[in-house]
């Protein structure tokens, strides 16, 4: 059987399709489970716009779903989660609406826009229903409006966007060709051998990427910065860095990466690093936000999927080496922004640089706080003017260690320079921190709230401590 999820996977990658049908995909991650639960919350809001619909989402067996769907497939009816089976194809339609003896199909997505894979999804649904004799009028994607700002009760009509994409769907010939290809793959006892492609990373990293990419050499062309270059090399059969012709031209960033790998030691641009360090102004205020977001805004003056800061860590380093640590972590399920901002104003002085790693994120959060608290605009803008991005040193590849494997993220740069990592922490990445806070503090559905608080404080604290240690190591490199 091929479901609509199977079909979308198959269009993306036949190998991914085979693994999904043979139950060999890795289990759903915490992140995937979170987004799935958020999707359900958005779906519930959409359902409220169709108050008289027949809801079959409580049914779990396909045979029962199909039977109930057929019994309710009548003029004037609207059905949630109706099921349809044609040959070896099965689809569940989010919303099927009867309109003048025809049917409208609605697919609910918690994204903020229509994506290419949504068109494939709806095209497959339309194909199955038309083969069963239903006359399809129009096909819609329902997604969230991230420009909507909550003010009081949620206004579903304002928060929800409905887009007619009927004319943008793949045609019957394309659908049938893909179905035939996937049917052949289902008969295979082993996964098809295919080349890596841009589909491995778009949209998002493939669930199967760790399997398909596991045989790559330790230092391979995908560690390069120029994605056009590394795909061109791969298509020519050049995968190992050692196999790249020595006379091939590269942009400066990739030249630095190649020099580091070929020499088996870090590339260090001493003048560039020294210039960065010489321009720092003490005290150095090493700063980091942690945020969470939800598809349906919880607090007034917030929007769908808006990143809301709930925690910060601040290490203030004086020129004599003295360091003071300040931190804030919201304690309850109330809007944390006002209390966080008050704490930050108390602990962040008006002198010295504010050091962050990837300033675009922190700057955007601060600008969003201005919109909520316009009376704080002057102070927040002064903070923004003082921000210095430590990431610049690594984004420019003024320093590059081969063990970074192409990444300039803090989680990769920190161990490359210091030998330390986040591996000893229970929370090791920002998305996990976000979800753990949301589930323990906002939804209050976890019993180990105090344990999670300790883990969150350690994680965010290490983010800013890591910046201190990275700068100290850069200073040592310059001295040498």
Tab-separated table of C-alpha atoms in Angstrom:
chain	number	residue	atom	x	y	z
A	1	UNK	CA	0.000	0.000	0.000
A	2	UNK	CA	1.178	3.531	-0.777
A	3	UNK	CA	-0.124	6.344	1.426
A	4	UNK	CA	0.155	10.051	0.706
A	5	UNK	CA	3.115	10.283	3.108
A	6	UNK	CA	4.760	7.377	1.286
A	7	UNK	CA	4.162	9.090	-2.040
A	8	UNK	CA	5.714	12.387	-0.918
A	9	UNK	CA	8.747	10.506	0.419
A	10	UNK	CA	9.019	8.565	-2.825
A	11	UNK	CA	9.012	11.701	-4.965
A	12	UNK	CA	11.788	13.100	-2.789
A	13	UNK	CA	13.889	9.924	-2.803
A	14	UNK	CA	13.218	6.309	-3.825
A	15	UNK	CA	15.698	5.071	-1.211
A	16	UNK	CA	13.909	6.985	1.553
A	17	UNK	CA	10.640	5.450	0.331
A	18	UNK	CA	12.066	1.912	0.502
A	19	UNK	CA	13.421	2.405	4.030
A	20	UNK	CA	10.109	3.864	5.244
A	21	UNK	CA	8.122	0.921	3.821
A	22	UNK	CA	10.526	-1.602	5.322
A	23	UNK	CA	10.376	-0.046	8.806
A	24	UNK	CA	14.050	0.840	8.777
A	25	UNK	CA	13.830	4.573	9.419
A	26	UNK	CA	15.125	5.850	12.771
A	27	UNK	CA	12.448	6.456	15.442
A	28	UNK	CA	10.827	9.877	15.587
A	29	UNK	CA	13.042	12.427	17.324
A	30	UNK	CA	11.926	14.719	20.143
A	31	UNK	CA	11.818	17.528	17.580
A	32	UNK	CA	9.617	15.550	15.169
A	33	UNK	CA	7.225	14.643	17.983
A	34	UNK	CA	7.028	18.282	19.040
A	35	UNK	CA	6.169	19.531	15.563
A	36	UNK	CA	3.612	16.753	15.178
A	37	UNK	CA	1.890	17.805	18.406
A	38	UNK	CA	1.957	21.436	17.282
A	39	UNK	CA	0.385	20.384	13.994
A	40	UNK	CA	-2.473	18.779	15.916
A	41	UNK	CA	-3.055	22.012	17.837
A	42	UNK	CA	-3.263	23.978	14.598
A	43	UNK	CA	-5.513	21.342	13.059
A	44	UNK	CA	-7.918	21.744	15.986
A	45	UNK	CA	-8.117	25.500	15.283
A	46	UNK	CA	-8.860	24.842	11.613
A	47	UNK	CA	-11.622	22.400	12.524
A	48	UNK	CA	-13.363	25.169	14.445
A	49	UNK	CA	-13.949	26.927	11.108
A	50	UNK	CA	-16.050	23.931	9.988
A	51	UNK	CA	-18.397	23.482	12.972
A	52	UNK	CA	-20.809	21.073	11.251
A	53	UNK	CA	-18.202	18.695	9.855
A	54	UNK	CA	-18.171	14.965	10.577
A	55	UNK	CA	-14.950	14.157	12.388
A	56	UNK	CA	-13.454	10.707	11.771
A	57	UNK	CA	-10.042	11.455	13.304
A	58	UNK	CA	-10.814	9.238	16.311
A	59	UNK	CA	-10.898	6.126	14.119
A	60	UNK	CA	-7.657	4.146	13.879
A	61	UNK	CA	-8.391	1.231	11.511
A	62	UNK	CA	-8.361	1.967	7.793
A	63	UNK	CA	-11.290	-0.325	7.015
A	64	UNK	CA	-13.464	1.444	9.560
A	65	UNK	CA	-12.339	4.868	8.322
A	66	UNK	CA	-13.217	3.980	4.731
A	67	UNK	CA	-16.619	2.547	5.736
A	68	UNK	CA	-17.525	5.627	7.774
A	69	UNK	CA	-16.315	7.906	4.981
A	70	UNK	CA	-18.483	6.194	2.375
A	71	UNK	CA	-21.519	6.378	4.654
A	72	UNK	CA	-21.092	10.148	5.014
A	73	UNK	CA	-20.068	10.944	1.440
A	74	UNK	CA	-23.223	12.898	0.657
A	75	UNK	CA	-24.039	16.326	-0.798
A	76	UNK	CA	-23.760	19.120	1.726
A	77	UNK	CA	-21.424	17.179	4.022
A	78	UNK	CA	-17.941	18.063	5.233
A	79	UNK	CA	-15.662	15.297	6.522
A	80	UNK	CA	-12.503	15.467	8.616
A	81	UNK	CA	-9.945	12.689	8.058
A	82	UNK	CA	-11.978	10.741	5.525
A	83	UNK	CA	-10.228	7.665	4.114
A	84	UNK	CA	-10.114	6.458	0.489
A	85	UNK	CA	-8.607	3.317	-1.026
A	86	UNK	CA	-7.950	2.839	-4.750
A	87	UNK	CA	-6.018	-0.234	-5.909
A	88	UNK	CA	-2.904	-0.124	-3.688
A	89	UNK	CA	-3.240	3.587	-2.850
A	90	UNK	CA	-4.625	5.004	0.388
A	91	UNK	CA	-5.226	8.616	1.395
A	92	UNK	CA	-6.712	10.331	4.408
A	93	UNK	CA	-8.061	13.744	3.455
A	94	UNK	CA	-7.741	16.395	6.149
A	95	UNK	CA	-10.949	18.125	5.066
A	96	UNK	CA	-13.327	17.122	2.271
A	97	UNK	CA	-16.070	19.668	1.624
A	98	UNK	CA	-19.123	19.181	-0.592
A	99	UNK	CA	-19.805	22.154	-2.884
A	100	UNK	CA	-22.544	22.036	-5.568
A	101	UNK	CA	-22.209	18.273	-6.157
A	102	UNK	CA	-18.429	18.601	-6.337
A	103	UNK	CA	-15.760	18.342	-3.659
A	104	UNK	CA	-13.084	20.640	-2.288
A	105	UNK	CA	-9.959	19.110	-0.747
A	106	UNK	CA	-8.170	20.958	2.067
A	107	UNK	CA	-4.737	19.927	3.328
A	108	UNK	CA	-3.751	21.412	6.700
A	109	UNK	CA	-0.109	22.390	7.197
A	110	UNK	CA	1.286	24.180	10.243
A	111	UNK	CA	3.928	25.871	8.070
A	112	UNK	CA	3.838	29.593	7.255
A	113	UNK	CA	3.672	29.143	3.484
A	114	UNK	CA	2.865	26.691	0.704
A	115	UNK	CA	5.833	24.411	-0.006
A	116	UNK	CA	6.596	22.320	-3.125
A	117	UNK	CA	5.975	19.044	-1.291
A	118	UNK	CA	2.483	20.236	-0.336
A	119	UNK	CA	1.556	20.342	-4.023
A	120	UNK	CA	2.770	16.778	-4.479
A	121	UNK	CA	0.715	15.710	-1.457
A	122	UNK	CA	-2.484	17.322	-2.741
A	123	UNK	CA	-1.886	16.119	-6.302
A	124	UNK	CA	-1.784	12.524	-5.050
A	125	UNK	CA	-4.982	13.008	-3.036
A	126	UNK	CA	-6.825	14.495	-5.993
A	127	UNK	CA	-5.686	11.625	-8.227
A	128	UNK	CA	-6.997	8.925	-5.865
A	129	UNK	CA	-10.350	10.632	-5.299
A	130	UNK	CA	-10.911	11.260	-8.990
A	131	UNK	CA	-10.129	7.623	-9.789
A	132	UNK	CA	-12.868	6.689	-7.320
A	133	UNK	CA	-15.332	8.850	-9.234
A	134	UNK	CA	-15.441	11.988	-7.124
A	135	UNK	CA	-15.550	15.271	-9.026
A	136	UNK	CA	-12.941	17.548	-7.482
A	137	UNK	CA	-13.712	21.240	-7.627
A	138	UNK	CA	-10.683	22.866	-5.975
A	139	UNK	CA	-7.699	21.945	-3.827
A	140	UNK	CA	-6.491	24.157	-0.986
A	141	UNK	CA	-3.574	24.367	1.401
A	142	UNK	CA	-4.458	25.751	4.824
A	143	UNK	CA	-1.442	27.197	6.632
A	144	UNK	CA	-0.721	29.551	9.503
A	145	UNK	CA	-0.448	33.324	9.110
A	146	UNK	CA	2.774	34.293	10.890
A	147	UNK	CA	1.865	37.989	10.567
A	148	UNK	CA	-1.102	37.490	12.881
A	149	UNK	CA	-0.600	39.009	16.342
A	150	UNK	CA	-2.604	37.623	19.245
A	151	UNK	CA	-4.558	40.209	21.205
A	152	UNK	CA	-7.036	38.553	23.538
A	153	UNK	CA	-8.829	35.441	22.295
A	154	UNK	CA	-7.372	33.745	19.225
A	155	UNK	CA	-9.067	34.877	16.017
A	156	UNK	CA	-8.970	31.712	13.905
A	157	UNK	CA	-10.020	33.488	10.728
A	158	UNK	CA	-7.129	35.925	11.040
A	159	UNK	CA	-4.581	33.306	12.079
A	160	UNK	CA	-5.435	30.836	9.301
A	161	UNK	CA	-4.648	31.279	5.597
A	162	UNK	CA	-6.352	29.283	2.840
A	163	UNK	CA	-4.635	29.131	-0.562
A	164	UNK	CA	-6.127	27.695	-3.747
A	165	UNK	CA	-3.357	25.724	-5.498
A	166	UNK	CA	-5.572	23.679	-7.835
A	167	UNK	CA	-3.763	24.857	-10.973
A	168	UNK	CA	-0.326	24.176	-9.470
A	169	UNK	CA	-0.761	20.450	-8.810
A	170	UNK	CA	1.043	17.718	-10.760
A	171	UNK	CA	-1.050	16.129	-13.488
A	172	UNK	CA	-2.361	12.599	-13.784
A	173	UNK	CA	0.482	11.447	-16.064
A	174	UNK	CA	3.149	12.564	-13.594
A	175	UNK	CA	1.335	10.958	-10.672
A	176	UNK	CA	0.878	7.639	-12.475
A	177	UNK	CA	4.509	7.519	-13.578
A	178	UNK	CA	5.654	8.005	-9.993
A	179	UNK	CA	3.198	5.390	-8.694
A	180	UNK	CA	4.541	2.842	-11.187
A	181	UNK	CA	8.119	3.558	-10.131
A	182	UNK	CA	7.270	3.219	-6.443
A	183	UNK	CA	5.352	-0.021	-7.023
A	184	UNK	CA	8.503	-1.551	-8.524
A	185	UNK	CA	10.593	-0.403	-5.571
A	186	UNK	CA	8.146	-2.081	-3.175
A	187	UNK	CA	9.007	-5.434	-4.773
A	188	UNK	CA	12.741	-5.074	-4.083
A	189	UNK	CA	14.378	-6.903	-1.196
A	190	UNK	CA	17.024	-4.224	-0.775
A	191	UNK	CA	17.118	-0.455	-0.931
A	192	UNK	CA	17.809	1.033	-4.366
A	193	UNK	CA	21.309	2.367	-4.952
A	194	UNK	CA	21.081	6.042	-5.849
A	195	UNK	CA	23.419	9.004	-5.814
A	196	UNK	CA	23.304	11.627	-3.109
A	197	UNK	CA	21.500	14.798	-4.171
A	198	UNK	CA	20.248	18.167	-2.963
A	199	UNK	CA	17.109	16.330	-1.826
A	200	UNK	CA	19.185	14.897	1.024
A	201	UNK	CA	19.167	18.332	2.635
A	202	UNK	CA	16.036	19.926	1.227
A	203	UNK	CA	13.429	20.291	2.607
A	204	UNK	CA	15.478	19.818	5.779
A	205	UNK	CA	17.830	16.940	6.439
A	206	UNK	CA	16.343	13.642	5.266
A	207	UNK	CA	15.369	11.165	7.998
A	208	UNK	CA	17.677	8.680	6.318
A	209	UNK	CA	20.676	10.989	5.827
A	210	UNK	CA	22.791	9.382	8.547
A	211	UNK	CA	22.487	5.999	6.817
A	212	UNK	CA	23.054	7.136	3.243
A	213	UNK	CA	25.968	9.433	4.123
A	214	UNK	CA	27.659	7.033	6.546
A	215	UNK	CA	30.051	5.626	3.929
A	216	UNK	CA	31.511	8.999	2.959
A	217	UNK	CA	35.230	9.497	3.622
A	218	UNK	CA	36.109	11.214	6.904
A	219	UNK	CA	37.087	14.365	5.014
A	220	UNK	CA	34.843	14.758	1.995
A	221	UNK	CA	33.763	17.453	-0.458
A	222	UNK	CA	30.612	18.186	1.549
A	223	UNK	CA	32.807	19.884	4.153
A	224	UNK	CA	33.398	22.694	1.660
A	225	UNK	CA	31.515	25.949	2.094
A	226	UNK	CA	30.471	26.512	-1.537
A	227	UNK	CA	27.547	24.130	-2.057
A	228	UNK	CA	27.606	24.562	-5.842
A	229	UNK	CA	31.236	23.495	-5.839
A	230	UNK	CA	30.784	20.408	-3.711
A	231	UNK	CA	27.806	19.148	-5.739
A	232	UNK	CA	29.720	19.677	-8.974
A	233	UNK	CA	32.684	17.739	-7.572
A	234	UNK	CA	30.412	14.932	-6.362
A	235	UNK	CA	28.752	14.644	-9.776
A	236	UNK	CA	32.220	14.266	-11.309
A	237	UNK	CA	32.926	11.376	-8.957
A	238	UNK	CA	35.212	13.344	-6.644
A	239	UNK	CA	34.192	12.667	-3.044
A	240	UNK	CA	37.387	12.454	-0.998
A	241	UNK	CA	39.144	15.770	-0.340
A	242	UNK	CA	42.418	14.051	-1.267
A	243	UNK	CA	41.096	13.430	-4.794
A	244	UNK	CA	40.509	17.105	-5.587
A	245	UNK	CA	43.027	18.264	-8.230
A	246	UNK	CA	45.607	20.560	-6.660
A	247	UNK	CA	45.275	23.122	-9.473
A	248	UNK	CA	41.482	23.517	-9.098
A	249	UNK	CA	40.428	27.053	-8.115
A	250	UNK	CA	38.357	27.725	-4.998
A	251	UNK	CA	36.942	30.724	-3.172
A	252	UNK	CA	38.969	31.935	-0.140
A	253	UNK	CA	36.801	30.177	2.462
A	254	UNK	CA	37.202	26.831	0.733
A	255	UNK	CA	40.913	27.449	0.231
A	256	UNK	CA	41.209	27.736	4.019
A	257	UNK	CA	39.242	24.533	4.568
A	258	UNK	CA	41.354	22.627	2.053
A	259	UNK	CA	44.609	23.912	3.530
A	260	UNK	CA	43.553	22.734	6.994
A	261	UNK	CA	42.540	19.277	5.814
A	262	UNK	CA	45.568	18.753	3.574
A	263	UNK	CA	48.000	19.872	6.270
A	264	UNK	CA	46.066	18.016	9.005
A	265	UNK	CA	46.215	21.054	11.274
A	266	UNK	CA	44.012	24.118	11.855
A	267	UNK	CA	44.080	26.987	9.392
A	268	UNK	CA	44.760	30.171	11.389
A	269	UNK	CA	44.637	33.673	9.940
A	270	UNK	CA	46.597	35.449	12.687
A	271	UNK	CA	46.141	39.029	11.355
A	272	UNK	CA	42.359	38.603	11.009
A	273	UNK	CA	41.999	37.057	14.468
A	274	UNK	CA	44.274	39.686	16.032
A	275	UNK	CA	42.214	42.458	14.421
A	276	UNK	CA	39.038	40.988	15.888
A	277	UNK	CA	40.547	40.667	19.362
A	278	UNK	CA	42.172	44.113	19.324
A	279	UNK	CA	38.830	45.749	18.630
A	280	UNK	CA	37.054	44.216	21.627
A	281	UNK	CA	36.007	46.639	24.355
A	282	UNK	CA	35.910	45.559	28.020
A	283	UNK	CA	34.008	44.521	29.955
A	284	UNK	CA	33.067	41.689	27.616
A	285	UNK	CA	29.416	40.787	28.151
A	286	UNK	CA	29.065	37.246	26.814
A	287	UNK	CA	25.348	36.834	26.177
A	288	UNK	CA	22.917	34.185	24.928
A	289	UNK	CA	19.125	33.784	24.706
A	290	UNK	CA	17.123	30.563	24.800
A	291	UNK	CA	13.680	30.712	23.204
A	292	UNK	CA	10.606	28.604	22.521
A	293	UNK	CA	7.883	28.904	19.898
A	294	UNK	CA	4.455	27.451	19.154
A	295	UNK	CA	2.224	27.404	16.116
A	296	UNK	CA	-0.727	28.886	18.026
A	297	UNK	CA	0.477	31.942	19.991
A	298	UNK	CA	-0.001	31.606	23.736
A	299	UNK	CA	0.626	35.164	24.888
A	300	UNK	CA	-0.707	38.526	23.726
A	301	UNK	CA	1.600	40.497	21.433
A	302	UNK	CA	3.063	37.340	19.922
A	303	UNK	CA	2.641	35.567	16.578
A	304	UNK	CA	2.595	31.992	15.290
A	305	UNK	CA	6.046	30.387	15.491
A	306	UNK	CA	7.560	33.559	16.984
A	307	UNK	CA	10.652	32.817	19.064
A	308	UNK	CA	9.932	33.954	22.634
A	309	UNK	CA	12.941	34.341	24.956
A	310	UNK	CA	12.488	32.566	28.286
A	311	UNK	CA	16.110	32.374	29.455
A	312	UNK	CA	19.429	34.123	29.186
A	313	UNK	CA	22.977	33.615	30.387
A	314	UNK	CA	25.398	36.518	30.834
A	315	UNK	CA	29.072	36.178	31.699
A	316	UNK	CA	30.626	39.601	32.346
A	317	UNK	CA	34.402	39.511	31.935
A	318	UNK	CA	36.521	42.400	33.218
A	319	UNK	CA	39.859	43.339	31.668
A	320	UNK	CA	41.684	42.019	34.757
A	321	UNK	CA	40.170	38.582	34.156
A	322	UNK	CA	37.450	38.699	36.827
A	323	UNK	CA	34.209	37.082	35.663
A	324	UNK	CA	30.678	37.425	37.063
A	325	UNK	CA	27.804	35.222	35.914
A	326	UNK	CA	24.169	36.343	35.743
A	327	UNK	CA	21.242	34.303	34.496
A	328	UNK	CA	17.484	34.271	34.201
A	329	UNK	CA	15.099	31.370	33.653
A	330	UNK	CA	11.341	31.854	33.743
A	331	UNK	CA	9.672	29.884	36.549
A	332	UNK	CA	6.055	29.554	35.423
A	333	UNK	CA	3.727	29.414	32.422
A	334	UNK	CA	3.234	33.178	32.194
A	335	UNK	CA	4.694	35.402	29.478
A	336	UNK	CA	8.399	35.540	30.434
A	337	UNK	CA	9.419	38.560	28.367
A	338	UNK	CA	8.812	41.429	30.783
A	339	UNK	CA	10.546	39.723	33.718
A	340	UNK	CA	13.431	38.620	31.494
A	341	UNK	CA	13.928	42.144	30.182
A	342	UNK	CA	13.854	43.633	33.686
A	343	UNK	CA	16.493	41.133	34.809
A	344	UNK	CA	18.656	41.862	31.777
A	345	UNK	CA	18.463	45.615	32.394
A	346	UNK	CA	19.621	45.033	35.977
A	347	UNK	CA	22.569	42.796	35.103
A	348	UNK	CA	23.818	44.118	31.759
A	349	UNK	CA	25.791	47.290	32.336
A	350	UNK	CA	26.163	50.146	29.854
A	351	UNK	CA	29.856	49.553	29.193
A	352	UNK	CA	31.738	47.171	26.924
A	353	UNK	CA	30.846	44.929	24.017
A	354	UNK	CA	27.993	42.454	24.087
A	355	UNK	CA	29.494	39.238	22.678
A	356	UNK	CA	27.104	36.793	21.004
A	357	UNK	CA	27.459	33.869	18.646
A	358	UNK	CA	25.399	34.464	15.471
A	359	UNK	CA	24.056	37.923	16.193
A	360	UNK	CA	21.147	37.798	13.736
A	361	UNK	CA	19.203	35.663	16.193
A	362	UNK	CA	19.814	37.808	19.288
A	363	UNK	CA	19.291	41.089	17.410
A	364	UNK	CA	15.966	39.929	16.012
A	365	UNK	CA	14.786	38.848	19.472
A	366	UNK	CA	15.738	42.257	20.894
A	367	UNK	CA	13.934	44.088	18.095
A	368	UNK	CA	10.843	41.982	18.748
A	369	UNK	CA	10.997	43.016	22.407
A	370	UNK	CA	10.915	46.664	21.283
A	371	UNK	CA	7.583	46.028	19.575
A	372	UNK	CA	6.121	44.667	22.814
A	373	UNK	CA	7.799	47.203	25.104
A	374	UNK	CA	8.246	50.395	23.049
A	375	UNK	CA	9.179	52.304	26.202
A	376	UNK	CA	12.410	50.239	26.242
A	377	UNK	CA	13.381	51.094	22.669
A	378	UNK	CA	16.252	53.438	23.538
A	379	UNK	CA	17.902	51.009	25.956
A	380	UNK	CA	17.460	47.995	23.653
A	381	UNK	CA	18.849	49.884	20.644
A	382	UNK	CA	21.912	50.839	22.688
A	383	UNK	CA	22.446	47.161	23.491
A	384	UNK	CA	22.095	46.231	19.814
A	385	UNK	CA	24.719	48.835	18.845
A	386	UNK	CA	27.199	47.177	21.244
A	387	UNK	CA	26.767	43.656	19.882
A	388	UNK	CA	29.858	41.942	18.469
A	389	UNK	CA	29.474	38.616	16.686
A	390	UNK	CA	32.090	36.022	17.644
A	391	UNK	CA	30.745	33.886	14.791
A	392	UNK	CA	32.335	36.276	12.277
A	393	UNK	CA	35.782	34.824	12.992
A	394	UNK	CA	34.572	31.355	12.029
A	395	UNK	CA	32.121	32.307	9.285
A	396	UNK	CA	35.043	33.971	7.515
A	397	UNK	CA	37.081	30.805	8.174
A	398	UNK	CA	39.821	32.885	9.777
A	399	UNK	CA	40.080	29.792	11.944
A	400	UNK	CA	39.194	26.310	10.756
A	401	UNK	CA	39.967	22.946	12.300
A	402	UNK	CA	39.308	19.821	10.166
A	403	UNK	CA	37.327	18.251	13.022
A	404	UNK	CA	34.645	20.925	12.447
A	405	UNK	CA	33.715	18.980	9.297
A	406	UNK	CA	32.478	22.078	7.510
A	407	UNK	CA	30.408	23.455	10.364
A	408	UNK	CA	30.859	26.860	12.014
A	409	UNK	CA	28.253	26.298	14.727
A	410	UNK	CA	29.206	26.916	18.337
A	411	UNK	CA	28.723	23.210	19.075
A	412	UNK	CA	31.456	22.356	16.541
A	413	UNK	CA	33.819	25.285	17.059
A	414	UNK	CA	33.922	24.899	20.859
A	415	UNK	CA	35.455	21.387	20.897
A	416	UNK	CA	37.689	22.217	17.906
A	417	UNK	CA	39.398	24.990	19.884
A	418	UNK	CA	39.138	23.827	23.481
A	419	UNK	CA	38.747	20.049	23.429
A	420	UNK	CA	35.580	20.417	25.516
A	421	UNK	CA	32.018	19.769	24.351
A	422	UNK	CA	28.391	19.621	25.450
A	423	UNK	CA	28.441	15.820	25.669
A	424	UNK	CA	28.415	15.742	29.477
A	425	UNK	CA	25.130	17.729	29.606
A	426	UNK	CA	21.626	16.251	29.620
A	427	UNK	CA	20.545	19.029	27.236
A	428	UNK	CA	23.007	19.445	24.384
A	429	UNK	CA	21.229	21.602	21.802
A	430	UNK	CA	18.904	24.579	21.611
A	431	UNK	CA	15.880	22.813	20.145
A	432	UNK	CA	15.871	20.293	22.979
A	433	UNK	CA	16.151	23.148	25.503
A	434	UNK	CA	13.187	24.860	23.863
A	435	UNK	CA	10.982	21.755	23.913
A	436	UNK	CA	11.968	20.793	27.466
A	437	UNK	CA	11.065	24.264	28.732
A	438	UNK	CA	7.768	24.302	26.835
A	439	UNK	CA	6.665	20.887	28.056
A	440	UNK	CA	7.735	21.404	31.679
A	441	UNK	CA	6.867	25.069	32.219
A	442	UNK	CA	4.207	26.082	29.678
A	443	UNK	CA	2.241	22.846	29.289
A	444	UNK	CA	3.309	21.641	32.746
A	445	UNK	CA	3.037	18.003	31.691
A	446	UNK	CA	6.424	16.797	32.970
A	447	UNK	CA	6.993	15.784	36.598
A	448	UNK	CA	10.728	16.520	36.694
A	449	UNK	CA	10.502	20.292	36.309
A	450	UNK	CA	13.301	21.070	38.779
A	451	UNK	CA	15.652	18.604	37.086
A	452	UNK	CA	14.910	20.246	33.748
A	453	UNK	CA	15.570	23.688	35.237
A	454	UNK	CA	19.012	22.574	36.383
A	455	UNK	CA	19.718	21.129	32.943
A	456	UNK	CA	18.561	24.324	31.208
A	457	UNK	CA	20.753	26.513	33.408
A	458	UNK	CA	23.798	24.314	32.742
A	459	UNK	CA	23.165	24.316	28.998
A	460	UNK	CA	22.635	28.049	28.542
A	461	UNK	CA	25.465	28.796	30.957
A	462	UNK	CA	27.862	26.698	28.895
A	463	UNK	CA	26.916	28.648	25.765
A	464	UNK	CA	28.317	31.858	27.228
A	465	UNK	CA	31.183	30.161	29.073
A	466	UNK	CA	32.164	28.596	25.747
A	467	UNK	CA	32.487	32.054	24.203
A	468	UNK	CA	34.912	33.097	26.948
A	469	UNK	CA	37.007	29.969	26.445
A	470	UNK	CA	37.003	30.343	22.659
A	471	UNK	CA	38.236	33.943	22.875
A	472	UNK	CA	40.915	32.909	25.390
A	473	UNK	CA	42.145	30.212	23.009
A	474	UNK	CA	42.165	32.681	20.125
A	475	UNK	CA	44.339	34.979	22.269
A	476	UNK	CA	46.764	32.116	22.882
A	477	UNK	CA	46.974	31.411	19.161
A	478	UNK	CA	47.825	35.037	18.462
A	479	UNK	CA	50.531	35.023	21.180
A	480	UNK	CA	52.156	31.931	19.660
